[in-house]
């Protein structure tokens, strides 16, 4: 078979629906035997947060950010028709009906397929997110690592 | 040709049929045939593209009452 192809995705958005699109593409690309990497930056980092509250000593501002942002993929809102949180409940109901995979399962599936999940350390500092708050099976990197991957990526997306 | 494995992906939405196919093909030997059943309307385009990219062959496909059947030979 030809040389392994690469897919890189920058997940900037913290919206449930956008993250779902990113993870569906990531899983699809993995099924295409691509080496897949998802770089999580800014609000996209919330998809990697553990749902359980972590006790971590933080500054006031960082603690506030931590409280205001969703703890984990399942708590993220919709980019459209969020309706103060009713939207996500409705869409999850519809997804169940259509047998679509919920976001947390898509993320686990991606890891099963060896998709690399990367947290952007600079934005973690900005948002006051600690490594202990994020999934244990992820890596940490910055812009250079992203460019290194994206430079020979066949599919590069910013979501 | 007698399929080595049959996968039932009926009722499953994208991307599950393709993920199941990929998993099953991985376990098979070259030349063996996989039979897949799906109801996802995108499955036909998906599998045509996927088999081509992966060097496999989509031997045949049928549609009956909303159920799509595919026979894929591992390349």
Tab-separated table of C-alpha atoms in Angstrom:
chain	number	residue	atom	x	y	z
A	1	UNK	CA	0.000	0.000	0.000
A	2	UNK	CA	1.076	3.595	-0.581
A	3	UNK	CA	2.790	5.692	2.056
A	4	UNK	CA	0.699	6.482	5.129
A	5	UNK	CA	-1.344	9.635	4.766
A	6	UNK	CA	-1.883	12.165	7.483
A	7	UNK	CA	-4.894	14.081	8.720
A	8	UNK	CA	-4.602	16.920	11.191
A	9	UNK	CA	-7.484	18.762	12.776
A	10	UNK	CA	-7.330	21.871	14.924
A	11	UNK	CA	-10.288	21.827	17.269
A	12	UNK	CA	-10.685	25.425	18.409
A	13	UNK	CA	-14.419	25.299	19.024
A	14	UNK	CA	-15.982	24.189	22.267
A	15	UNK	CA	-19.330	23.501	20.645
A	16	UNK	CA	-20.723	19.984	20.881
A	17	UNK	CA	-21.822	19.860	17.250
A	18	UNK	CA	-18.577	21.206	15.837
A	19	UNK	CA	-16.519	18.868	17.985
A	20	UNK	CA	-18.737	16.028	16.804
A	21	UNK	CA	-17.990	16.889	13.180
A	22	UNK	CA	-14.266	17.013	13.992
A	23	UNK	CA	-14.334	13.636	15.700
A	24	UNK	CA	-16.401	11.989	12.982
A	25	UNK	CA	-13.856	13.119	10.411
A	26	UNK	CA	-11.026	11.963	12.668
A	27	UNK	CA	-12.574	8.511	13.043
A	28	UNK	CA	-13.266	8.332	9.323
A	29	UNK	CA	-9.680	9.299	8.512
A	30	UNK	CA	-8.425	6.645	10.913
A	31	UNK	CA	-10.569	4.122	9.057
A	32	UNK	CA	-8.724	5.296	5.943
A	33	UNK	CA	-5.506	4.320	7.731
A	34	UNK	CA	-4.421	7.924	8.035
A	35	UNK	CA	-2.265	8.970	10.936
A	36	UNK	CA	-4.670	11.334	12.648
A	37	UNK	CA	-3.863	14.103	15.111
A	38	UNK	CA	-6.323	16.480	16.732
A	39	UNK	CA	-4.867	19.628	18.252
A	40	UNK	CA	-7.145	21.068	20.902
A	41	UNK	CA	-6.788	24.755	21.534
A	42	UNK	CA	-8.884	27.375	23.331
A	43	UNK	CA	-12.462	26.136	23.865
A	44	UNK	CA	-11.725	22.869	22.112
A	45	UNK	CA	-9.721	21.867	25.194
A	46	UNK	CA	-12.985	21.460	27.075
A	47	UNK	CA	-13.704	18.331	25.031
A	48	UNK	CA	-10.759	16.740	26.827
A	49	UNK	CA	-11.765	17.725	30.355
A	50	UNK	CA	-12.567	14.984	32.803
A	51	UNK	CA	-16.243	15.174	33.843
A	52	UNK	CA	-15.337	14.837	37.528
A	53	UNK	CA	-14.374	17.893	39.483
A	54	UNK	CA	-10.644	17.995	40.174
A	55	UNK	CA	-9.302	19.781	43.191
A	56	UNK	CA	-6.468	21.903	41.955
A	57	UNK	CA	-5.067	25.028	43.554
A	58	UNK	CA	-5.740	27.884	41.117
A	59	UNK	CA	-5.749	31.653	40.984
A	60	UNK	CA	-9.104	33.430	41.247
A	61	UNK	CA	-9.421	34.163	37.554
A	62	UNK	CA	-8.397	30.665	36.515
A	63	UNK	CA	-10.838	29.133	38.988
A	64	UNK	CA	-13.616	31.278	37.548
A	65	UNK	CA	-12.765	30.221	34.013
A	66	UNK	CA	-12.759	26.624	35.134
A	67	UNK	CA	-16.244	27.004	36.596
A	68	UNK	CA	-17.693	28.761	33.587
A	69	UNK	CA	-16.445	26.298	31.006
A	70	UNK	CA	-18.044	22.888	30.440
A	71	UNK	CA	-16.389	19.999	32.249
A	72	UNK	CA	-16.029	17.494	29.442
A	73	UNK	CA	-17.477	16.728	26.031
A	74	UNK	CA	-20.911	15.728	27.259
A	75	UNK	CA	-21.532	19.136	28.833
A	76	UNK	CA	-20.683	21.221	25.804
A	77	UNK	CA	-23.321	23.436	24.168
A	78	UNK	CA	-24.487	23.687	20.580
A	79	UNK	CA	-23.231	26.307	18.122
A	80	UNK	CA	-26.821	26.819	17.034
A	81	UNK	CA	-30.152	26.413	18.800
A	82	UNK	CA	-28.520	25.932	22.172
A	83	UNK	CA	-31.587	27.402	23.918
A	84	UNK	CA	-29.815	27.751	27.265
A	85	UNK	CA	-28.910	24.094	27.313
A	86	UNK	CA	-32.161	22.563	26.098
A	87	UNK	CA	-30.765	22.225	22.567
A	88	UNK	CA	-28.064	19.709	23.513
A	89	UNK	CA	-30.629	17.572	25.370
A	90	UNK	CA	-32.888	17.539	22.326
A	91	UNK	CA	-30.127	16.723	19.875
A	92	UNK	CA	-28.861	13.887	22.059
A	93	UNK	CA	-32.365	12.454	22.026
A	94	UNK	CA	-32.499	12.684	18.238
A	95	UNK	CA	-29.023	11.187	17.962
A	96	UNK	CA	-30.086	8.236	20.048
A	97	UNK	CA	-33.066	7.700	17.797
A	98	UNK	CA	-30.826	7.685	14.736
A	99	UNK	CA	-28.143	5.592	16.382
A	100	UNK	CA	-25.519	8.291	15.988
A	101	UNK	CA	-22.545	8.057	18.319
A	102	UNK	CA	-22.494	10.645	21.109
A	103	UNK	CA	-19.385	12.827	21.342
A	104	UNK	CA	-17.811	11.122	24.378
A	105	UNK	CA	-18.034	7.785	22.563
A	106	UNK	CA	-16.564	9.301	19.404
A	107	UNK	CA	-13.606	10.517	21.435
A	108	UNK	CA	-13.065	7.085	23.001
A	109	UNK	CA	-13.406	5.477	19.591
A	110	UNK	CA	-10.796	7.860	18.190
A	111	UNK	CA	-8.373	6.849	20.923
A	112	UNK	CA	-9.079	3.180	20.203
A	113	UNK	CA	-8.100	3.870	16.615
A	114	UNK	CA	-4.854	5.489	17.789
A	115	UNK	CA	-5.883	9.019	16.938
A	116	UNK	CA	-3.464	11.293	18.798
A	117	UNK	CA	-5.125	13.918	20.953
A	118	UNK	CA	-3.030	16.932	21.748
A	119	UNK	CA	-3.616	19.766	24.183
A	120	UNK	CA	-2.178	23.170	23.326
A	121	UNK	CA	-0.200	24.170	26.398
A	122	UNK	CA	-0.278	27.912	25.810
A	123	UNK	CA	-4.084	28.089	25.772
A	124	UNK	CA	-4.240	25.718	28.721
A	125	UNK	CA	-2.341	28.348	30.668
A	126	UNK	CA	-4.657	31.094	29.442
A	127	UNK	CA	-7.794	29.204	30.424
A	128	UNK	CA	-6.207	27.952	33.621
A	129	UNK	CA	-6.582	24.298	32.690
A	130	UNK	CA	-4.284	21.853	34.427
A	131	UNK	CA	-3.044	18.565	32.967
A	132	UNK	CA	-4.776	16.757	35.817
A	133	UNK	CA	-8.144	18.092	34.606
A	134	UNK	CA	-7.717	16.628	31.146
A	135	UNK	CA	-7.856	13.043	29.913
A	136	UNK	CA	-4.830	10.986	30.848
A	137	UNK	CA	-4.325	9.598	27.356
A	138	UNK	CA	-3.412	12.845	25.633
A	139	UNK	CA	-0.173	14.596	24.671
A	140	UNK	CA	0.886	18.198	25.016
A	141	UNK	CA	2.419	20.435	22.399
A	142	UNK	CA	2.545	23.846	20.806
A	143	UNK	CA	2.304	25.438	17.388
A	144	UNK	CA	5.543	23.976	16.072
A	145	UNK	CA	4.376	20.431	16.698
A	146	UNK	CA	1.134	21.223	14.912
A	147	UNK	CA	2.971	22.683	11.910
A	148	UNK	CA	5.320	19.729	11.834
A	149	UNK	CA	2.335	17.419	11.423
A	150	UNK	CA	0.297	19.721	9.196
A	151	UNK	CA	3.188	20.353	6.785
A	152	UNK	CA	2.945	16.812	5.549
A	153	UNK	CA	-0.749	16.458	6.220
A	154	UNK	CA	-3.011	15.452	3.357
A	155	UNK	CA	-6.089	16.737	5.138
A	156	UNK	CA	-5.772	19.720	7.476
A	157	UNK	CA	-8.843	21.217	9.084
A	158	UNK	CA	-9.574	24.035	11.479
A	159	UNK	CA	-12.858	23.607	13.292
B	1	UNK	CA	-18.212	-16.016	-3.472
B	2	UNK	CA	-18.762	-17.201	0.082
B	3	UNK	CA	-18.162	-14.372	2.571
B	4	UNK	CA	-15.648	-15.028	5.324
B	5	UNK	CA	-17.365	-12.587	7.674
B	6	UNK	CA	-20.741	-10.876	7.761
B	7	UNK	CA	-21.202	-7.553	9.521
B	8	UNK	CA	-24.593	-6.218	10.523
B	9	UNK	CA	-24.456	-2.432	10.626
B	10	UNK	CA	-28.184	-1.930	10.130
B	11	UNK	CA	-29.561	1.074	11.979
B	12	UNK	CA	-26.121	2.510	12.641
B	13	UNK	CA	-25.305	6.056	11.594
B	14	UNK	CA	-22.149	7.423	10.039
B	15	UNK	CA	-19.283	6.784	10.786
B	16	UNK	CA	-20.079	3.444	12.426
B	17	UNK	CA	-20.595	1.270	9.307
B	18	UNK	CA	-17.199	2.264	7.915
B	19	UNK	CA	-15.501	1.766	11.286
B	20	UNK	CA	-16.991	-1.709	11.594
B	21	UNK	CA	-15.956	-2.533	8.033
B	22	UNK	CA	-12.426	-1.355	8.646
B	23	UNK	CA	-12.160	-3.417	11.828
B	24	UNK	CA	-13.442	-6.554	10.134
B	25	UNK	CA	-11.240	-6.173	7.045
B	26	UNK	CA	-8.210	-5.769	9.278
B	27	UNK	CA	-8.802	-9.238	10.736
B	28	UNK	CA	-9.145	-10.865	7.316
B	29	UNK	CA	-6.630	-12.191	4.807
B	30	UNK	CA	-6.126	-10.827	1.319
B	31	UNK	CA	-8.688	-12.224	-1.129
B	32	UNK	CA	-11.294	-12.996	1.544
B	33	UNK	CA	-14.735	-11.459	1.226
B	34	UNK	CA	-16.699	-9.417	3.741
B	35	UNK	CA	-20.469	-9.073	3.562
B	36	UNK	CA	-21.876	-5.921	5.093
B	37	UNK	CA	-25.482	-4.970	5.777
B	38	UNK	CA	-26.310	-1.318	6.394
B	39	UNK	CA	-29.214	1.102	6.311
B	40	UNK	CA	-27.233	4.353	6.266
B	41	UNK	CA	-28.014	6.045	2.948
B	42	UNK	CA	-24.468	7.370	2.693
B	43	UNK	CA	-22.985	3.893	2.999
B	44	UNK	CA	-22.773	3.260	-0.715
B	45	UNK	CA	-20.725	6.364	-1.493
B	46	UNK	CA	-18.667	5.821	1.636
B	47	UNK	CA	-17.807	2.222	0.876
B	48	UNK	CA	-17.097	2.868	-2.798
B	49	UNK	CA	-14.581	5.555	-1.855
B	50	UNK	CA	-13.128	3.643	1.068
B	51	UNK	CA	-12.561	0.364	-0.768
B	52	UNK	CA	-10.899	2.218	-3.643
B	53	UNK	CA	-8.556	4.138	-1.349
B	54	UNK	CA	-7.647	1.039	0.633
B	55	UNK	CA	-6.921	-1.133	-2.384
B	56	UNK	CA	-9.903	-3.408	-1.758
B	57	UNK	CA	-12.612	-4.320	-4.214
B	58	UNK	CA	-16.308	-3.709	-3.924
B	59	UNK	CA	-17.475	-6.851	-5.716
B	60	UNK	CA	-21.179	-6.192	-5.616
B	61	UNK	CA	-23.883	-4.300	-3.820
B	62	UNK	CA	-27.649	-4.547	-3.630
B	63	UNK	CA	-30.463	-2.542	-2.115
B	64	UNK	CA	-33.606	-4.158	-0.861
B	65	UNK	CA	-36.241	-2.314	1.121
B	66	UNK	CA	-33.781	0.196	2.518
B	67	UNK	CA	-31.192	-2.418	3.407
B	68	UNK	CA	-27.937	-2.096	1.521
B	69	UNK	CA	-25.721	-5.128	1.141
B	70	UNK	CA	-22.101	-4.968	0.120
B	71	UNK	CA	-19.508	-7.588	-0.728
B	72	UNK	CA	-15.966	-6.388	-0.296
B	73	UNK	CA	-12.879	-8.377	-1.209
B	74	UNK	CA	-9.798	-7.545	0.780
B	75	UNK	CA	-6.918	-6.345	-1.415
